[in-house]
Coordinates of C-alpha atoms in Angstrom, one line a residue:
Chain D
M18 CA -9.0 12.4 29.3
K19 CA -9.6 9.0 30.9
R20 CA -12.5 10.3 32.9
F21 CA -13.9 12.0 29.8
D22 CA -13.6 8.7 27.9
L23 CA -15.4 6.8 30.7
I24 CA -18.3 9.3 30.7
L25 CA -18.6 8.9 26.9
L26 CA -18.5 5.2 27.3
K27 CA -21.4 5.3 29.7
I28 CA -23.3 7.6 27.4
F29 CA -22.7 5.1 24.5
L30 CA -23.8 2.1 26.5
Y31 CA -26.8 3.6 28.2
G32 CA -27.7 5.4 25.0
L33 CA -27.9 2.2 23.0
P34 CA -31.5 1.3 24.0
V35 CA -32.5 5.0 23.5
V36 CA -31.1 4.9 20.0
I37 CA -33.1 1.8 19.2
V38 CA -36.3 3.5 20.4
L39 CA -35.3 6.6 18.4
A40 CA -34.7 4.4 15.3
V41 CA -38.2 2.9 15.7
F42 CA -39.7 6.4 16.0
G43 CA -37.7 7.6 13.0
Y44 CA -39.0 4.6 11.0
C45 CA -42.6 5.4 12.1
Y46 CA -42.1 9.0 11.1
S47 CA -40.7 8.2 7.7
Q48 CA -43.4 5.7 7.0
G49 CA -46.1 8.2 8.0
I50 CA -47.4 6.0 10.9
V51 CA -47.2 9.0 13.2
D52 CA -48.9 12.3 12.3
R53 CA -46.2 14.4 10.6
A54 CA -48.3 17.5 10.5
N55 CA -48.3 17.6 14.3
G56 CA -45.8 20.2 15.5
I57 CA -44.6 18.2 18.5
V58 CA -44.0 15.1 16.5
S59 CA -42.0 17.1 13.9
L60 CA -40.0 18.7 16.7
M61 CA -39.4 15.2 18.2
N62 CA -38.2 14.0 14.8
S63 CA -35.6 16.8 14.7
V64 CA -34.5 16.1 18.2
T65 CA -34.2 12.4 17.4
G66 CA -32.0 13.2 14.5
L67 CA -29.7 15.3 16.6
L68 CA -29.5 12.7 19.4
F69 CA -28.7 10.0 16.8
A70 CA -26.0 12.2 15.3
A71 CA -24.5 12.8 18.7
W72 CA -24.5 9.1 19.6
M73 CA -22.9 8.3 16.2
A74 CA -20.2 10.9 16.9
I75 CA -19.5 9.3 20.3
T76 CA -19.4 5.9 18.7
L77 CA -16.8 7.0 16.2
Y78 CA -14.8 8.8 18.8
L79 CA -14.7 5.8 21.1
S80 CA -13.8 3.4 18.3
F81 CA -10.9 5.7 17.5
R82 CA -9.8 6.0 21.1
L83 CA -9.9 2.3 21.6
T84 CA -7.2 1.9 19.0
I85 CA -4.9 4.3 20.6
S86 CA -5.6 4.1 24.4
E87 CA -4.2 1.1 26.1
S88 CA -6.0 1.7 29.4
L89 CA -9.4 2.1 27.6
R90 CA -8.7 -1.0 25.6
D91 CA -7.9 -3.0 28.8
Q92 CA -11.1 -1.7 30.4
V93 CA -13.5 -2.1 27.5
I94 CA -12.2 -4.9 25.2
A95 CA -11.2 -7.1 28.1
K96 CA -14.8 -6.9 29.4
I97 CA -16.3 -7.6 26.0
T98 CA -14.2 -10.7 25.6
F99 CA -14.7 -11.8 29.2
M100 CA -10.9 -11.7 29.8
R101 CA -9.9 -12.3 33.4
E102 CA -6.4 -12.1 34.7
R103 CA -6.8 -12.3 38.5
D104 CA -3.6 -14.2 39.1
E105 CA -0.5 -15.6 37.4
R106 CA -2.2 -18.8 36.3
E107 CA -5.0 -16.9 34.6
A108 CA -2.5 -14.6 33.0
I109 CA -0.6 -17.6 31.6
L110 CA -3.9 -19.2 30.4
T111 CA -4.9 -15.9 28.8
G112 CA -1.6 -15.8 27.0
K113 CA -2.1 -19.3 25.7
A114 CA -5.7 -18.7 24.6
T115 CA -4.7 -15.4 22.9
K116 CA -2.0 -17.3 21.0
T117 CA -4.5 -19.9 19.8
T118 CA -6.9 -17.1 18.8
F119 CA -4.2 -15.2 17.0
L120 CA -3.1 -18.2 15.0
I121 CA -6.7 -19.2 14.1
T122 CA -7.5 -15.6 13.1
L123 CA -4.3 -15.4 11.0
A124 CA -5.0 -18.7 9.3
I125 CA -8.6 -17.6 8.5
L126 CA -7.3 -14.3 7.2
I127 CA -4.9 -16.1 4.9
L128 CA -7.7 -18.3 3.7
L129 CA -10.0 -15.3 3.1
F130 CA -7.1 -13.5 1.3
S131 CA -6.6 -16.5 -1.0
L132 CA -10.3 -16.8 -1.7
S133 CA -10.6 -13.1 -2.5
C134 CA -7.6 -13.2 -4.9
I135 CA -8.6 -16.2 -6.9
Q136 CA -10.7 -15.8 -10.0
V137 CA -12.2 -18.8 -11.8
S138 CA -14.5 -18.8 -14.8
I139 CA -15.9 -21.6 -16.8
Y140 CA -17.4 -20.4 -20.0
R141 CA -18.4 -21.2 -23.5
V142 CA -17.2 -19.2 -26.5
P143 CA -18.9 -18.9 -29.9
Q144 CA -18.0 -21.5 -32.5
D145 CA -15.8 -19.1 -34.6
Q146 CA -13.5 -18.6 -31.5
A147 CA -13.3 -22.3 -30.7
V148 CA -9.8 -23.8 -29.9
D149 CA -9.3 -27.2 -31.6
G150 CA -13.0 -27.4 -32.1
K151 CA -13.6 -27.0 -28.3
T152 CA -15.9 -24.2 -27.1
G153 CA -15.9 -25.0 -23.4
M154 CA -13.1 -23.1 -21.6
I155 CA -11.7 -22.7 -18.0
S156 CA -10.0 -19.5 -17.0
L157 CA -8.0 -19.2 -13.8
G158 CA -6.6 -15.9 -12.5
L159 CA -5.3 -14.0 -9.5
G160 CA -6.4 -10.5 -8.8
F161 CA -5.3 -7.9 -6.2
N162 CA -6.6 -4.4 -5.9
L163 CA -5.4 -1.9 -3.3
F164 CA -8.7 -0.1 -3.3
E165 CA -12.2 -1.4 -3.6
Q166 CA -13.5 -1.2 -7.2
E167 CA -16.0 -2.9 -9.4
K168 CA -14.3 -6.0 -10.8
Q169 CA -14.4 -5.9 -14.5
D170 CA -15.2 -8.8 -16.7
Q171 CA -14.0 -7.2 -19.9
A172 CA -13.0 -10.5 -21.4
S173 CA -16.5 -11.8 -21.3
K174 CA -17.8 -8.8 -23.2
E175 CA -14.9 -8.8 -25.8
M176 CA -15.2 -12.5 -26.5
Q177 CA -19.0 -12.6 -26.3
R178 CA -18.6 -15.7 -24.2
E179 CA -21.3 -17.3 -22.2
N180 CA -20.4 -17.8 -18.6
I181 CA -21.3 -21.1 -17.1
F182 CA -19.5 -20.5 -13.8
L183 CA -17.9 -17.3 -12.6
Y184 CA -16.0 -16.7 -9.4
K185 CA -14.4 -13.3 -8.9
G186 CA -13.4 -13.4 -5.2
L187 CA -15.5 -13.6 -2.1
P188 CA -19.1 -12.7 -2.6
V189 CA -19.3 -11.4 1.0
S190 CA -19.3 -7.8 1.9
S191 CA -16.3 -6.3 3.8
E192 CA -18.6 -5.4 6.7
A193 CA -19.8 -9.0 7.1
I194 CA -16.2 -10.3 7.0
L195 CA -15.1 -7.8 9.7
L196 CA -18.1 -8.7 11.9
M197 CA -17.4 -12.4 11.4
L198 CA -13.8 -11.9 12.4
I199 CA -14.8 -9.9 15.6
V200 CA -17.2 -12.7 16.6
L201 CA -14.7 -15.4 15.7
Q202 CA -12.0 -13.8 17.9
I203 CA -14.4 -13.6 20.9
I204 CA -15.6 -17.2 20.4
S205 CA -12.2 -18.6 19.8
Y206 CA -10.7 -16.9 22.8
N207 CA -13.4 -18.0 25.1
Y208 CA -13.4 -21.6 23.8
S209 CA -9.7 -21.8 24.2
M210 CA -9.8 -20.4 27.7
R211 CA -12.5 -22.8 28.8
R212 CA -10.6 -25.7 27.4
L213 CA -7.4 -24.6 29.2
M214 CA -9.2 -24.0 32.5
K215 CA -10.3 -27.6 32.6
Chain F
M22 CA 10.6 -26.4 23.8
S23 CA 13.5 -28.9 23.6
K24 CA 12.4 -32.5 23.0
S25 CA 15.8 -34.0 24.0
L26 CA 15.5 -33.1 27.7
P27 CA 13.2 -35.3 29.8
Q28 CA 10.3 -33.5 31.2
L29 CA 10.4 -32.9 34.9
K30 CA 7.4 -33.7 36.9
I31 CA 7.0 -31.4 39.9
V32 CA 5.0 -32.8 42.8
N33 CA 3.9 -30.9 45.9
R34 CA 2.6 -31.5 49.4
L35 CA 0.3 -28.6 49.5
N36 CA -2.8 -30.5 50.3
V37 CA -1.0 -32.4 53.1
L38 CA 0.3 -29.2 54.6
R39 CA -3.1 -27.6 54.3
A40 CA -4.8 -30.6 56.0
E41 CA -2.2 -30.5 58.8
Q42 CA -2.8 -26.9 59.5
R43 CA -6.6 -27.1 58.7
I44 CA -6.5 -24.3 56.2
T45 CA -9.1 -24.1 53.4
Q46 CA -8.1 -23.6 49.8
E47 CA -10.0 -20.3 49.9
K48 CA -8.1 -19.0 52.8
L49 CA -4.7 -20.1 51.4
A50 CA -5.6 -18.5 48.0
K51 CA -6.5 -15.2 49.8
E52 CA -3.3 -15.3 51.8
V53 CA -0.9 -15.9 48.9
G54 CA -2.9 -13.6 46.5
V55 CA -4.3 -16.0 43.9
T56 CA -7.7 -17.5 43.1
R57 CA -9.0 -20.8 44.6
A58 CA -8.9 -22.3 41.2
T59 CA -5.2 -21.8 41.1
I60 CA -4.7 -23.6 44.4
I61 CA -6.8 -26.5 43.1
A62 CA -4.7 -26.6 39.9
I63 CA -1.5 -26.6 41.9
E64 CA -2.7 -29.4 44.2
G65 CA -3.9 -31.4 41.3
G66 CA -0.6 -31.0 39.5
G67 CA -2.2 -29.2 36.6
Y68 CA -0.2 -26.0 37.2
N69 CA 3.3 -25.3 38.4
P70 CA 3.4 -22.0 40.3
S71 CA 6.0 -19.3 39.5
L72 CA 9.0 -19.1 41.8
E73 CA 7.5 -16.0 43.4
L74 CA 4.2 -17.8 44.2
A75 CA 6.1 -20.9 45.4
F76 CA 8.1 -18.6 47.8
R77 CA 4.9 -17.0 49.0
I78 CA 3.3 -20.4 49.7
A79 CA 6.5 -21.5 51.5
R80 CA 6.6 -18.4 53.6
Y81 CA 3.0 -18.8 54.5
F82 CA 3.6 -22.3 55.8
K83 CA 6.9 -21.1 57.5
T84 CA 8.9 -23.6 55.6
D85 CA 11.2 -23.8 52.6
I86 CA 10.2 -24.5 49.0
N87 CA 12.0 -27.9 48.9
S88 CA 9.7 -29.2 51.6
I89 CA 6.6 -28.4 49.6
F90 CA 7.7 -28.8 46.0
S91 CA 10.0 -31.6 44.7
I92 CA 10.8 -33.3 41.5
A93 CA 9.4 -36.8 40.9
E94 CA 12.0 -38.1 38.5
G95 CA 11.4 -40.9 36.0
K96 CA 7.6 -40.5 36.2

């Protein structure tokens, strides 16, 4: 299994530039830059699709294996993060840098969670719905959904209110947040390690 | 970590012993199984080695731990 994983890992890494070339070819094909009527080009497009599907399958498999295989994690993730534990001192420093990274990540996750739960809206209601003659309103709320769903702003529709400012959680996609957290972990770990090494 | 206890400063004679025996940091590091950076850190007082490493260093110099590592109290 370990050998099989390493072979797939090499295919994934060495296949990455090939996939980029295939993506460029696929784009050219879809845009009609290359002659679609040509039989060879058409065949190449089919092969491109198959290769891309195979590479995607390997990527998914490796991502899954990384979460369950400790040895693969040690080999791959440690290299990605430039983790070095050549002796006891480096092992201790790695532990300290990892602690710092863990605490920073946790703090940022708490902040992101708070920002995604908070809902703020500043709005103006029609004159007939005014409270003590005041039409400007501020509404604060907390929202938590277990699954991703379109956030409703039913109140706005019912009250025919005119929103001046509306905040319904983080306006960043989950993919962007996950990528940011991955990059943050690598940067934070390496920065802490460099500081401790001095 | 307890704040009531005074922190012990451990000093060492590693650089003296090395100079006496004309051993490079690189060679010592190789012999005791650590990196040169760790030997530099120990000599500079930036890192206190584990008991195991301290014993390995002492064995390499054919001496005991107390003659290499000691506590500098009140500093």
